[in-house]
């Protein structure tokens, strides 16, 4: 990956793309029994604070709110390790209860890390973006996520799943959604039990 100052400059002129839902989000059932920590009101299935608590692929610990979405429910389950995909098919694992929600929306100004040209512009590779990040103190994906967020123009990042070959994910910076007026995320819940929309 490019050095930080060069990377920041590259992000300020990188081509951005648009995407639309539906996407899938896997959430631990226990997180939907009430409001997020320190808040009141109904459950918030689009709460982005969990990723910054411990850190995530593109979110440094203590950083910024981030909402991680899978292109499909299988990818969403695999990303949270609720399912393992073997050559013979998916294998369920013993885990705490999970809920998968459908998220509608329109997102403009996404950095597309599935595009080889974008990776070249940023001086990185698919391997670096999908590699193991947890043991590293400042993994390249988190440095990229922080600079993308700091740019003020990037709403989120579209990227290849590290756990499911061919799977695609999107991480959204909820407090950057307003950058383009038509952007939004909305939980599809015709019964209204988990209704939430951003903005």
mmCIF file of C-alpha atoms in Angstrom:
data_model
loop_
_atom_site.group_PDB
_atom_site.id
_atom_site.type_symbol
_atom_site.label_atom_id
_atom_site.label_comp_id
_atom_site.label_asym_id
_atom_site.label_seq_id
_atom_site.Cartn_x
_atom_site.Cartn_y
_atom_site.Cartn_z
ATOM 1 C CA UNK A 1 0.000 0.000 0.000
ATOM 2 C CA UNK A 2 1.126 3.554 -0.642
ATOM 3 C CA UNK A 3 2.669 5.556 2.227
ATOM 4 C CA UNK A 4 0.041 7.451 4.247
ATOM 5 C CA UNK A 5 0.374 10.892 2.631
ATOM 6 C CA UNK A 6 0.370 9.447 -0.886
ATOM 7 C CA UNK A 7 -2.539 7.177 0.012
ATOM 8 C CA UNK A 8 -4.574 10.114 1.326
ATOM 9 C CA UNK A 9 -3.901 12.013 -1.913
ATOM 10 C CA UNK A 10 -4.875 8.974 -4.006
ATOM 11 C CA UNK A 11 -8.141 8.604 -2.080
ATOM 12 C CA UNK A 12 -8.999 12.241 -2.726
ATOM 13 C CA UNK A 13 -9.019 11.626 -6.476
ATOM 14 C CA UNK A 14 -9.918 7.911 -6.698
ATOM 15 C CA UNK A 15 -12.916 7.001 -8.846
ATOM 16 C CA UNK A 16 -15.956 6.166 -6.733
ATOM 17 C CA UNK A 17 -18.927 3.944 -7.574
ATOM 18 C CA UNK A 18 -22.587 3.530 -6.660
ATOM 19 C CA UNK A 19 -24.433 0.458 -5.398
ATOM 20 C CA UNK A 20 -27.939 -0.396 -4.317
ATOM 21 C CA UNK A 21 -29.454 -2.981 -2.011
ATOM 22 C CA UNK A 22 -30.762 -5.226 -0.900
ATOM 23 C CA UNK A 23 -27.834 -6.276 1.262
ATOM 24 C CA UNK A 24 -27.770 -8.663 4.217
ATOM 25 C CA UNK A 25 -26.624 -7.994 7.763
ATOM 26 C CA UNK A 26 -26.042 -10.697 10.374
ATOM 27 C CA UNK A 27 -26.542 -9.506 13.945
ATOM 28 C CA UNK A 28 -26.309 -11.410 17.201
ATOM 29 C CA UNK A 29 -29.848 -11.899 18.501
ATOM 30 C CA UNK A 30 -28.847 -10.542 21.916
ATOM 31 C CA UNK A 31 -28.056 -7.170 20.297
ATOM 32 C CA UNK A 32 -31.656 -6.835 19.115
ATOM 33 C CA UNK A 33 -33.303 -7.304 22.510
ATOM 34 C CA UNK A 34 -32.957 -3.618 23.332
ATOM 35 C CA UNK A 35 -31.147 -0.443 22.343
ATOM 36 C CA UNK A 36 -27.381 -0.287 21.808
ATOM 37 C CA UNK A 37 -25.186 0.192 24.902
ATOM 38 C CA UNK A 38 -25.673 3.558 26.566
ATOM 39 C CA UNK A 39 -28.740 4.422 24.479
ATOM 40 C CA UNK A 40 -32.482 4.298 25.007
ATOM 41 C CA UNK A 41 -35.315 3.454 22.672
ATOM 42 C CA UNK A 42 -35.900 0.535 20.319
ATOM 43 C CA UNK A 43 -33.293 -1.876 18.944
ATOM 44 C CA UNK A 44 -31.094 -0.399 16.208
ATOM 45 C CA UNK A 45 -30.140 -3.084 13.672
ATOM 46 C CA UNK A 46 -28.115 -0.474 11.756
ATOM 47 C CA UNK A 47 -26.112 0.617 14.805
ATOM 48 C CA UNK A 48 -22.525 1.083 13.679
ATOM 49 C CA UNK A 49 -20.839 1.375 17.071
ATOM 50 C CA UNK A 50 -19.958 -2.289 17.580
ATOM 51 C CA UNK A 51 -17.220 -2.316 14.912
ATOM 52 C CA UNK A 52 -15.252 0.461 16.588
ATOM 53 C CA UNK A 53 -15.471 -1.192 20.010
ATOM 54 C CA UNK A 54 -13.008 -3.968 19.192
ATOM 55 C CA UNK A 55 -12.025 -2.991 15.663
ATOM 56 C CA UNK A 56 -12.987 -4.652 12.388
ATOM 57 C CA UNK A 57 -11.405 -5.159 8.964
ATOM 58 C CA UNK A 58 -11.634 -1.482 7.916
ATOM 59 C CA UNK A 59 -12.440 0.025 11.321
ATOM 60 C CA UNK A 60 -9.723 0.794 13.891
ATOM 61 C CA UNK A 61 -10.632 0.167 17.537
ATOM 62 C CA UNK A 62 -11.924 3.438 18.962
ATOM 63 C CA UNK A 63 -12.371 4.817 15.436
ATOM 64 C CA UNK A 64 -15.660 5.628 13.707
ATOM 65 C CA UNK A 65 -19.066 3.979 13.355
ATOM 66 C CA UNK A 66 -19.198 1.377 10.572
ATOM 67 C CA UNK A 67 -22.010 -0.816 9.276
ATOM 68 C CA UNK A 68 -20.846 -4.060 7.654
ATOM 69 C CA UNK A 69 -23.176 -5.583 5.037
ATOM 70 C CA UNK A 70 -22.937 -8.702 2.902
ATOM 71 C CA UNK A 71 -24.051 -8.860 -0.718
ATOM 72 C CA UNK A 72 -26.091 -11.955 0.204
ATOM 73 C CA UNK A 73 -27.172 -13.788 3.382
ATOM 74 C CA UNK A 74 -24.654 -16.641 3.011
ATOM 75 C CA UNK A 75 -21.738 -14.191 2.852
ATOM 76 C CA UNK A 76 -23.144 -12.293 5.856
ATOM 77 C CA UNK A 77 -23.337 -15.514 7.895
ATOM 78 C CA UNK A 78 -19.853 -16.628 6.873
ATOM 79 C CA UNK A 79 -18.381 -13.226 7.772
ATOM 80 C CA UNK A 80 -19.587 -13.562 11.376
ATOM 81 C CA UNK A 81 -18.390 -17.191 11.503
ATOM 82 C CA UNK A 82 -21.938 -18.558 11.928
ATOM 83 C CA UNK A 83 -21.405 -20.772 8.876
ATOM 84 C CA UNK A 84 -18.419 -22.498 7.300
ATOM 85 C CA UNK A 85 -18.308 -23.029 3.541
ATOM 86 C CA UNK A 86 -16.647 -26.250 2.393
ATOM 87 C CA UNK A 87 -16.322 -27.545 -1.185
ATOM 88 C CA UNK A 88 -19.325 -29.819 -0.572
ATOM 89 C CA UNK A 89 -21.478 -26.928 0.633
ATOM 90 C CA UNK A 90 -22.100 -24.832 3.727
ATOM 91 C CA UNK A 91 -21.752 -26.414 7.156
ATOM 92 C CA UNK A 92 -23.503 -24.872 10.164
ATOM 93 C CA UNK A 93 -21.510 -24.373 13.328
ATOM 94 C CA UNK A 94 -22.563 -24.255 16.947
ATOM 95 C CA UNK A 95 -23.008 -20.596 17.778
ATOM 96 C CA UNK A 96 -25.161 -18.165 19.673
ATOM 97 C CA UNK A 97 -28.402 -17.181 17.876
ATOM 98 C CA UNK A 98 -28.068 -14.882 14.877
ATOM 99 C CA UNK A 99 -30.577 -12.778 12.968
ATOM 100 C CA UNK A 100 -30.161 -11.850 9.303
ATOM 101 C CA UNK A 101 -31.908 -8.703 8.136
ATOM 102 C CA UNK A 102 -32.381 -7.331 4.634
ATOM 103 C CA UNK A 103 -31.188 -3.773 4.138
ATOM 104 C CA UNK A 104 -32.447 -1.683 1.234
ATOM 105 C CA UNK A 105 -30.632 1.422 0.132
ATOM 106 C CA UNK A 106 -28.671 3.466 -2.330
ATOM 107 C CA UNK A 107 -25.020 4.281 -1.730
ATOM 108 C CA UNK A 108 -23.068 6.684 -3.895
ATOM 109 C CA UNK A 109 -19.379 7.512 -3.419
ATOM 110 C CA UNK A 110 -18.170 4.016 -2.538
ATOM 111 C CA UNK A 111 -14.509 3.121 -2.875
ATOM 112 C CA UNK A 112 -14.512 -0.094 -4.936
ATOM 113 C CA UNK A 113 -11.735 -2.431 -3.836
ATOM 114 C CA UNK A 114 -13.104 -5.164 -6.117
ATOM 115 C CA UNK A 115 -11.806 -3.120 -9.072
ATOM 116 C CA UNK A 116 -8.170 -3.986 -9.908
ATOM 117 C CA UNK A 117 -7.605 -0.443 -11.220
ATOM 118 C CA UNK A 118 -8.544 1.004 -7.832
ATOM 119 C CA UNK A 119 -6.195 -1.395 -6.055
ATOM 120 C CA UNK A 120 -3.384 -0.306 -8.385
ATOM 121 C CA UNK A 121 -4.154 3.374 -7.745
ATOM 122 C CA UNK A 122 -3.845 2.745 -3.999
ATOM 123 C CA UNK A 123 -0.686 0.668 -4.344
ATOM 124 C CA UNK A 124 -2.300 -2.416 -2.833
ATOM 125 C CA UNK A 125 -3.452 -5.884 -3.845
ATOM 126 C CA UNK A 126 -6.448 -8.143 -3.299
ATOM 127 C CA UNK A 127 -4.204 -10.300 -1.104
ATOM 128 C CA UNK A 128 -3.355 -7.376 1.181
ATOM 129 C CA UNK A 129 -7.030 -6.374 1.439
ATOM 130 C CA UNK A 130 -8.252 -9.904 2.266
ATOM 131 C CA UNK A 131 -5.321 -11.031 4.414
ATOM 132 C CA UNK A 132 -5.463 -11.674 8.139
ATOM 133 C CA UNK A 133 -5.622 -8.368 9.986
ATOM 134 C CA UNK A 134 -6.334 -9.268 13.633
ATOM 135 C CA UNK A 135 -2.799 -9.899 14.945
ATOM 136 C CA UNK A 136 -1.404 -6.671 13.491
ATOM 137 C CA UNK A 137 -1.335 -3.449 15.552
ATOM 138 C CA UNK A 138 -2.137 -1.178 12.560
ATOM 139 C CA UNK A 139 -3.284 -3.407 9.688
ATOM 140 C CA UNK A 140 -3.288 -1.895 6.189
ATOM 141 C CA UNK A 141 -7.049 -2.333 5.859
ATOM 142 C CA UNK A 142 -7.664 -0.223 8.962
ATOM 143 C CA UNK A 143 -5.226 2.461 7.794
ATOM 144 C CA UNK A 144 -7.095 2.564 4.482
ATOM 145 C CA UNK A 145 -10.475 2.657 6.231
ATOM 146 C CA UNK A 146 -9.386 5.540 8.456
ATOM 147 C CA UNK A 147 -8.082 7.597 5.523
ATOM 148 C CA UNK A 148 -11.191 6.833 3.444
ATOM 149 C CA UNK A 149 -13.348 8.017 6.333
ATOM 150 C CA UNK A 150 -11.147 11.089 6.909
ATOM 151 C CA UNK A 151 -11.415 12.076 3.238
ATOM 152 C CA UNK A 152 -14.978 13.223 3.896
ATOM 153 C CA UNK A 153 -16.016 12.233 0.354
ATOM 154 C CA UNK A 154 -16.136 8.447 0.699
ATOM 155 C CA UNK A 155 -19.362 6.949 2.080
ATOM 156 C CA UNK A 156 -18.040 3.413 2.399
ATOM 157 C CA UNK A 157 -15.947 0.650 0.872
ATOM 158 C CA UNK A 158 -17.010 -2.213 -1.393
ATOM 159 C CA UNK A 159 -14.629 -5.141 -0.950
ATOM 160 C CA UNK A 160 -14.122 -8.846 -1.569
ATOM 161 C CA UNK A 161 -14.958 -11.208 1.267
ATOM 162 C CA UNK A 162 -11.890 -12.716 2.912
ATOM 163 C CA UNK A 163 -13.954 -15.705 4.064
ATOM 164 C CA UNK A 164 -16.061 -16.544 1.012
ATOM 165 C CA UNK A 165 -14.482 -16.712 -2.452
ATOM 166 C CA UNK A 166 -16.600 -14.591 -4.782
ATOM 167 C CA UNK A 167 -18.448 -12.970 -1.881
ATOM 168 C CA UNK A 168 -18.771 -9.191 -1.765
ATOM 169 C CA UNK A 169 -19.246 -6.930 1.248
ATOM 170 C CA UNK A 170 -19.785 -3.238 1.849
ATOM 171 C CA UNK A 171 -18.768 -1.285 4.919
ATOM 172 C CA UNK A 172 -20.710 1.964 5.298
ATOM 173 C CA UNK A 173 -19.718 5.030 7.309
ATOM 174 C CA UNK A 174 -23.166 6.127 8.585
ATOM 175 C CA UNK A 175 -22.156 9.678 9.422
ATOM 176 C CA UNK A 176 -20.912 10.127 5.828
ATOM 177 C CA UNK A 177 -24.144 8.968 4.144
ATOM 178 C CA UNK A 178 -25.270 12.602 3.821
ATOM 179 C CA UNK A 179 -22.397 13.312 1.360
ATOM 180 C CA UNK A 180 -24.865 12.509 -1.453
ATOM 181 C CA UNK A 181 -28.505 13.478 -0.845
ATOM 182 C CA UNK A 182 -29.962 10.312 -2.408
ATOM 183 C CA UNK A 183 -27.985 7.950 -0.143
ATOM 184 C CA UNK A 184 -29.861 5.912 2.441
ATOM 185 C CA UNK A 185 -29.993 2.583 4.262
ATOM 186 C CA UNK A 186 -33.261 1.101 5.515
ATOM 187 C CA UNK A 187 -34.078 -2.169 7.231
ATOM 188 C CA UNK A 188 -36.755 -4.072 5.340
ATOM 189 C CA UNK A 189 -39.254 -5.000 8.045
ATOM 190 C CA UNK A 190 -42.899 -4.880 6.947
ATOM 191 C CA UNK A 191 -43.977 -5.583 10.551
ATOM 192 C CA UNK A 192 -42.028 -2.650 12.005
ATOM 193 C CA UNK A 193 -40.315 -4.544 14.843
ATOM 194 C CA UNK A 194 -36.774 -3.669 13.711
ATOM 195 C CA UNK A 195 -37.504 -0.628 11.561
ATOM 196 C CA UNK A 196 -34.590 1.765 11.120
ATOM 197 C CA UNK A 197 -33.509 4.147 8.373
ATOM 198 C CA UNK A 198 -30.354 6.224 7.915
ATOM 199 C CA UNK A 199 -30.664 9.137 7.469
#
